[in-house]
Short mmCIF file of C-alpha atoms in Angstrom, two decimals:
data_model
loop_
_atom_site.label_atom_id
_atom_site.label_comp_id
_atom_site.label_asym_id
_atom_site.label_seq_id
_atom_site.Cartn_x
_atom_site.Cartn_y
_atom_site.Cartn_z
CA MET A 1 -5.58 12.03 -49.86
CA PRO A 2 -5.10 8.95 -47.61
CA GLY A 3 -5.15 5.57 -49.27
CA ALA A 4 -7.89 3.01 -48.93
CA SER A 5 -5.89 0.97 -46.42
CA LYS A 6 -5.43 3.97 -44.09
CA ILE A 7 -9.12 4.84 -44.31
CA ALA A 8 -10.07 1.24 -43.51
CA ALA A 9 -7.67 1.21 -40.55
CA LYS A 10 -9.14 4.44 -39.18
CA GLU A 11 -12.68 3.11 -39.55
CA ALA A 12 -11.73 -0.11 -37.77
CA TYR A 13 -10.12 1.92 -34.97
CA HIS A 14 -13.23 4.10 -34.66
CA LYS A 15 -15.43 1.01 -34.49
CA LYS A 16 -13.23 -0.46 -31.76
CA VAL A 17 -13.38 2.75 -29.70
CA CYS A 18 -17.17 2.93 -30.01
CA GLU A 19 -17.52 -0.70 -28.92
CA LEU A 20 -15.34 -0.09 -25.86
CA LEU A 21 -17.23 3.08 -24.91
CA SER A 22 -20.61 1.38 -25.24
CA SER A 23 -19.65 -1.78 -23.32
CA HIS A 24 -17.79 -0.13 -20.42
CA ASP A 25 -18.59 2.52 -17.83
CA LYS A 26 -15.19 2.59 -16.06
CA ALA A 27 -11.74 3.45 -17.34
CA PHE A 28 -8.30 4.66 -16.31
CA LEU A 29 -6.53 7.49 -18.11
CA VAL A 30 -2.89 6.37 -18.04
CA ASP A 31 0.46 7.94 -18.86
CA ALA A 32 2.61 5.68 -21.05
CA ASP A 33 5.94 7.55 -20.92
CA ASN A 34 8.99 5.29 -20.63
CA VAL A 35 6.89 2.12 -20.89
CA SER A 36 8.42 -0.51 -23.17
CA SER A 37 6.51 -2.64 -25.65
CA MET A 38 7.32 -5.74 -23.57
CA GLN A 39 5.70 -4.12 -20.52
CA PHE A 40 2.60 -3.35 -22.58
CA GLN A 41 2.45 -6.94 -23.74
CA ASP A 42 2.76 -8.31 -20.20
CA ILE A 43 0.14 -5.90 -18.85
CA ARG A 44 -2.33 -6.76 -21.60
CA LYS A 45 -1.96 -10.47 -20.83
CA ALA A 46 -2.38 -9.92 -17.09
CA ILE A 47 -5.59 -7.89 -17.21
CA ARG A 48 -7.45 -9.79 -19.94
CA PRO A 49 -10.30 -10.50 -20.53
CA GLU A 50 -11.98 -8.13 -18.05
CA SER A 51 -9.91 -5.10 -19.09
CA THR A 52 -8.67 -3.67 -22.39
CA ILE A 53 -5.90 -1.15 -23.11
CA LEU A 54 -6.55 1.37 -25.87
CA MET A 55 -3.65 3.37 -27.31
CA GLY A 56 -3.49 5.56 -30.39
CA LYS A 57 -3.10 9.09 -31.66
CA ASN A 58 -4.83 11.63 -29.44
CA THR A 59 -6.57 13.22 -32.44
CA MET A 60 -8.07 9.88 -33.48
CA MET A 61 -9.22 9.07 -29.94
CA LYS A 62 -10.78 12.51 -29.52
CA ARG A 63 -12.52 12.23 -32.89
CA SER A 64 -13.92 8.78 -32.10
CA VAL A 65 -15.14 9.76 -28.61
CA ARG A 66 -16.87 12.91 -29.87
CA ALA A 67 -18.43 11.03 -32.78
CA TYR A 68 -19.68 8.33 -30.40
CA ILE A 69 -21.29 10.96 -28.14
CA GLU A 70 -23.00 12.63 -31.11
CA GLU A 71 -24.26 9.33 -32.49
CA THR A 72 -25.52 7.82 -29.24
CA GLY A 73 -26.17 10.83 -27.00
CA ASP A 74 -24.19 9.10 -24.23
CA GLU A 75 -22.76 12.10 -22.35
CA LYS A 76 -20.92 10.15 -19.63
CA TRP A 77 -17.70 10.26 -21.71
CA ALA A 78 -18.01 13.98 -22.52
CA CYS A 79 -15.24 14.97 -20.10
CA LEU A 80 -12.75 12.56 -21.69
CA PRO A 81 -11.56 14.31 -24.91
CA GLU A 82 -10.07 17.33 -23.14
CA LYS A 83 -7.94 15.02 -20.98
CA LEU A 84 -6.33 13.25 -23.95
CA VAL A 85 -3.11 15.27 -23.93
CA GLY A 86 0.40 13.84 -24.15
CA ASN A 87 1.46 10.21 -24.37
CA VAL A 88 -1.69 8.81 -22.81
CA GLY A 89 -3.99 5.86 -23.23
CA LEU A 90 -7.17 4.34 -21.78
CA VAL A 91 -7.67 1.16 -19.80
CA PHE A 92 -11.32 0.10 -20.01
CA ILE A 93 -12.41 -1.99 -17.02
CA LYS A 94 -15.35 -4.24 -16.21
CA GLY A 95 -14.07 -5.55 -12.89
CA ASP A 96 -12.87 -3.90 -9.70
CA LEU A 97 -10.83 -0.74 -10.22
CA SER A 98 -8.48 -1.32 -7.29
CA GLU A 99 -7.68 -4.88 -8.33
CA VAL A 100 -6.82 -3.84 -11.89
CA LYS A 101 -4.70 -0.94 -10.62
CA ASN A 102 -2.74 -3.23 -8.31
CA GLU A 103 -2.23 -5.75 -11.11
CA ILE A 104 -0.87 -3.09 -13.47
CA ASP A 105 1.46 -1.76 -10.76
CA LYS A 106 3.15 -5.17 -10.59
CA PHE A 107 4.76 -4.48 -13.95
CA ARG A 108 6.82 -1.47 -12.98
CA VAL A 109 10.49 -2.03 -13.83
CA GLY A 110 13.67 -0.30 -12.71
CA ALA A 111 15.44 2.02 -15.13
CA ALA A 112 18.66 3.99 -15.17
CA ALA A 113 18.61 7.78 -14.95
CA ARG A 114 19.12 9.20 -18.43
CA GLN A 115 20.26 12.72 -19.17
CA GLY A 116 17.38 15.11 -19.79
CA VAL A 117 14.72 12.88 -18.21
CA ILE A 118 12.34 14.45 -15.69
CA ALA A 119 12.81 12.64 -12.37
CA PRO A 120 9.60 10.93 -11.19
CA ASP A 121 11.04 10.37 -7.71
CA ASP A 122 13.65 11.76 -5.34
CA VAL A 123 17.10 10.17 -5.64
CA SER A 124 19.49 9.95 -2.71
CA ILE A 125 22.93 8.37 -2.48
CA PRO A 126 23.68 6.80 0.91
CA ALA A 127 26.94 7.38 2.75
CA GLY A 128 29.55 4.66 2.47
CA PRO A 129 32.04 3.09 0.05
CA THR A 130 31.34 3.33 -3.67
CA GLY A 131 33.86 0.82 -5.02
CA MET A 132 35.24 3.49 -7.39
CA ASP A 133 38.96 4.21 -7.60
CA PRO A 134 40.35 7.62 -6.53
CA SER A 135 40.88 8.76 -10.13
CA GLN A 136 37.13 9.27 -10.53
CA THR A 137 36.66 11.90 -7.84
CA SER A 138 35.89 14.49 -10.54
CA PHE A 139 32.30 13.26 -10.81
CA PHE A 140 31.72 13.84 -7.12
CA GLN A 141 33.45 17.23 -7.18
CA ALA A 142 31.27 18.41 -10.08
CA LEU A 143 28.18 17.58 -8.02
CA GLY A 144 29.53 19.03 -4.79
CA ILE A 145 29.54 15.70 -2.97
CA ALA A 146 31.98 15.40 -0.07
CA THR A 147 34.14 12.27 -0.32
CA LYS A 148 37.25 10.71 1.17
CA ILE A 149 39.64 7.98 0.15
CA ASN A 150 39.36 4.86 2.29
CA LYS A 151 41.24 1.62 1.55
CA GLY A 152 41.95 2.62 -2.03
CA SER A 153 38.37 3.56 -3.00
CA ILE A 154 36.14 6.60 -2.86
CA GLU A 155 33.80 6.78 0.10
CA ILE A 156 30.88 9.22 0.41
CA VAL A 157 31.02 11.04 3.74
CA SER A 158 27.29 11.64 4.25
CA GLU A 159 24.01 10.89 2.48
CA VAL A 160 23.38 13.14 -0.51
CA HIS A 161 20.01 14.18 -1.94
CA LEU A 162 21.09 14.09 -5.57
CA ILE A 163 17.87 14.66 -7.56
CA LYS A 164 14.49 16.04 -6.54
CA THR A 165 11.16 14.99 -8.02
CA GLY A 166 10.40 17.03 -11.12
CA ASP A 167 14.04 18.03 -11.76
CA LYS A 168 15.74 17.30 -15.07
CA VAL A 169 18.54 14.76 -14.76
CA GLY A 170 21.92 16.28 -15.67
CA ALA A 171 24.81 14.63 -17.49
CA SER A 172 27.01 14.36 -14.38
CA GLN A 173 24.16 12.96 -12.29
CA ALA A 174 23.31 10.33 -14.92
CA THR A 175 26.98 9.33 -15.31
CA LEU A 176 27.51 9.05 -11.55
CA LEU A 177 24.42 6.90 -11.02
CA SER A 178 25.46 4.68 -13.92
CA LYS A 179 28.95 4.19 -12.45
CA LEU A 180 27.41 3.33 -9.09
CA GLY A 181 25.11 0.80 -10.78
CA VAL A 182 22.00 2.51 -9.40
CA LYS A 183 18.65 2.34 -11.22
CA PRO A 184 16.71 4.93 -9.24
CA PHE A 185 13.52 5.14 -11.25
CA ARG A 186 10.69 2.65 -11.72
CA TYR A 187 8.57 3.06 -14.81
CA GLY A 188 5.15 1.70 -15.65
CA LEU A 189 1.72 2.92 -16.62
CA GLY A 190 0.99 6.01 -14.55
CA PHE A 191 -2.59 6.60 -13.42
CA LEU A 192 -3.75 10.13 -14.20
CA GLN A 193 -7.54 10.02 -13.80
CA VAL A 194 -10.35 7.59 -13.10
CA PHE A 195 -13.59 7.73 -15.11
CA GLU A 196 -16.57 6.01 -13.53
CA ASP A 197 -20.22 6.42 -14.54
CA GLY A 198 -19.64 9.89 -15.96
CA THR A 199 -17.56 11.19 -13.05
CA MET A 200 -13.83 11.81 -12.93
CA TYR A 201 -11.63 11.68 -9.83
CA ASP A 202 -8.05 11.22 -8.66
CA PRO A 203 -6.71 7.64 -8.58
CA LYS A 204 -5.46 8.20 -5.01
CA ALA A 205 -9.07 7.74 -3.89
CA LEU A 206 -8.71 4.03 -4.69
CA ASP A 207 -6.00 3.72 -2.03
CA ILE A 208 -8.45 4.63 0.75
CA THR A 209 -9.12 1.58 2.93
CA ASP A 210 -12.05 0.74 5.21
CA GLU A 211 -9.85 1.56 8.21
CA ASP A 212 -9.17 5.04 6.78
CA MET A 213 -12.90 5.66 6.33
CA ILE A 214 -13.72 4.45 9.85
CA ALA A 215 -11.01 6.69 11.31
CA SER A 216 -12.27 9.67 9.30
CA VAL A 217 -15.89 9.10 10.39
CA GLY A 218 -14.76 8.71 14.01
CA ALA A 219 -12.84 11.98 13.86
CA GLY A 220 -15.90 13.74 12.42
CA ILE A 221 -18.17 12.36 15.17
CA ALA A 222 -15.68 13.51 17.81
CA ASN A 223 -15.60 17.02 16.32
CA VAL A 224 -19.41 17.24 16.20
CA ALA A 225 -19.63 16.04 19.81
CA ALA A 226 -17.04 18.60 20.93
CA ILE A 227 -18.87 21.47 19.21
CA SER A 228 -22.22 20.32 20.61
CA LEU A 229 -20.86 20.16 24.17
CA ALA A 230 -19.15 23.53 23.85
CA THR A 231 -22.28 25.28 22.54
CA GLY A 232 -24.83 23.40 24.65
CA TYR A 233 -26.66 22.20 21.57
CA PRO A 234 -27.56 18.50 21.96
CA THR A 235 -27.00 16.09 19.08
CA LEU A 236 -26.91 12.31 18.73
CA CYS A 237 -23.13 12.50 18.95
CA SER A 238 -23.11 14.48 22.21
CA ILE A 239 -26.00 12.83 24.11
CA PRO A 240 -23.87 9.94 25.51
CA HIS A 241 -21.32 12.45 26.79
CA SER A 242 -24.07 14.65 28.26
CA VAL A 243 -25.58 11.68 30.08
CA ILE A 244 -22.19 10.67 31.54
CA ASN A 245 -21.43 14.26 32.56
CA GLY A 246 -24.86 14.52 34.21
CA TYR A 247 -24.22 11.29 36.13
CA LYS A 248 -20.86 12.63 37.30
CA ASN A 249 -22.54 15.82 38.56
CA VAL A 250 -25.25 13.89 40.46
CA LEU A 251 -22.59 11.60 41.96
CA ALA A 252 -20.54 14.62 43.07
CA ILE A 253 -23.62 16.13 44.77
CA ALA A 254 -24.36 12.83 46.53
CA LEU A 255 -20.81 12.62 47.85
CA ALA A 256 -20.89 16.20 49.10
CA THR A 257 -24.29 15.91 50.83
CA ASP A 258 -26.37 13.37 52.73
CA TYR A 259 -28.37 12.58 49.60
CA SER A 260 -27.63 9.12 48.27
CA PHE A 261 -28.74 6.50 45.76
CA PRO A 262 -27.64 2.87 45.20
CA GLN A 263 -24.89 3.71 42.71
CA ALA A 264 -23.42 6.29 45.10
CA ASP A 265 -23.51 4.06 48.20
CA LYS A 266 -20.60 1.92 47.05
CA ILE A 267 -18.48 4.99 46.30
CA LYS A 268 -19.24 6.36 49.75
CA GLU A 269 -18.23 3.05 51.35
CA ILE A 270 -14.92 3.08 49.48
CA LEU A 271 -14.20 6.66 50.56
CA ALA A 272 -15.19 5.91 54.17
CA ASN A 273 -12.96 2.84 54.50
CA PRO A 274 -10.40 2.78 51.66
CA ASP A 275 -7.99 0.41 53.47
CA ALA A 276 -10.53 -2.41 53.61
CA PHE A 277 -11.20 -2.21 49.89
CA ALA A 278 -7.48 -1.95 49.11
CA ALA A 279 -6.80 -5.17 51.09
CA ALA A 280 -9.81 -6.97 49.62
CA ALA A 281 -8.85 -6.28 46.02
CA PRO A 282 -5.56 -8.33 45.97
CA ALA A 283 -7.19 -11.15 47.91
CA ALA A 284 -10.06 -11.36 45.45
CA ALA A 285 -7.60 -11.34 42.56
CA ALA A 286 -5.61 -14.21 44.14
CA ASP A 287 -8.72 -16.26 44.88
CA ALA A 288 -10.04 -15.98 41.34
CA PRO A 289 -7.39 -18.22 39.67
CA ALA A 290 -7.55 -20.74 42.50
CA ALA A 291 -11.32 -20.97 42.16
CA ALA A 292 -11.00 -21.41 38.43
CA ALA A 293 -8.39 -24.16 38.83
CA ALA A 294 -10.25 -26.08 41.55
CA PRO A 295 -12.03 -29.17 40.16
CA PRO A 296 -15.79 -29.41 40.57
CA PRO A 297 -16.89 -31.38 43.68
CA LYS A 298 -17.54 -35.06 43.08
CA GLU A 299 -21.15 -36.05 43.45
CA GLU A 300 -21.73 -38.61 46.21
CA SER A 301 -23.29 -41.85 45.18
CA GLU A 302 -26.14 -43.34 47.17
CA ASP A 303 -24.21 -46.63 47.38
CA GLU A 304 -21.05 -44.99 48.75
CA ASP A 305 -19.76 -46.36 52.10
CA MET A 306 -21.04 -44.07 54.87
CA GLY A 307 -18.41 -45.22 57.41
CA PHE A 308 -20.43 -47.95 59.21
CA SER A 309 -21.73 -51.43 58.59
CA LEU A 310 -25.19 -52.78 59.07
CA PHE A 311 -23.68 -55.74 60.92
CA ASP A 312 -21.68 -53.68 63.48
#
């Protein structure tokens, strides 16, 4: 049977979880693998007081969340317990989600590749000198990397894709990267899910900018307009195109017949005498800057000398 101190600690933890659940409606589910205690400390300082990090045993978090839902009837956190799997935690947020995410991302630190670790990113070694002496070619041979000796050191002939995302780092790969002084991985809190007002979605949605949304809406409008024009079914998206196409058809009829209207007269004049318009266009373009640069005419004063004298 647990002692009184453990029971008191569990009750205090449960109370803390309930307070966070009742006072927040937004949270990140984060992965804390390979995150040091110093990183946690720096992140906590950076996001206070608007945000709070909650870590703990998954069983205790699940128990507290389910008990809170039963006690309060607040179902917006009902989808949370089943996601509490692995080395995870919660970041409760009162401010803007994107701002907190960007602030947490600032505390990612480089780390060496250790044997047995699952690679979070691809790792490539560029071609060129390594600074290693020729006696260490065995590491490259074990990994099938083509090398040559140049000026007393090993040189990699071409770029090598050493590790793929999701692969387990081998002993030779870890040793080689260590000898090269490469820290290929950056570790920090990983964002798994976003909880907001009872809904759950992928954190990548926070990276969508206003420009992305405008481009997406524009592409959708263009698709609707194309379908409407192809099927002959008018919509608000296709009406401007239909009007322009109708004007083009009327203009083509006017040019092919004696029928005319003011907008078509100018086109007919250009087609009847294209050389005159071609010569007039450069002249008009040259006159425009001169007219803009010319100073405004000086107003004549009534007392200005008119070129004669009253006593002549």
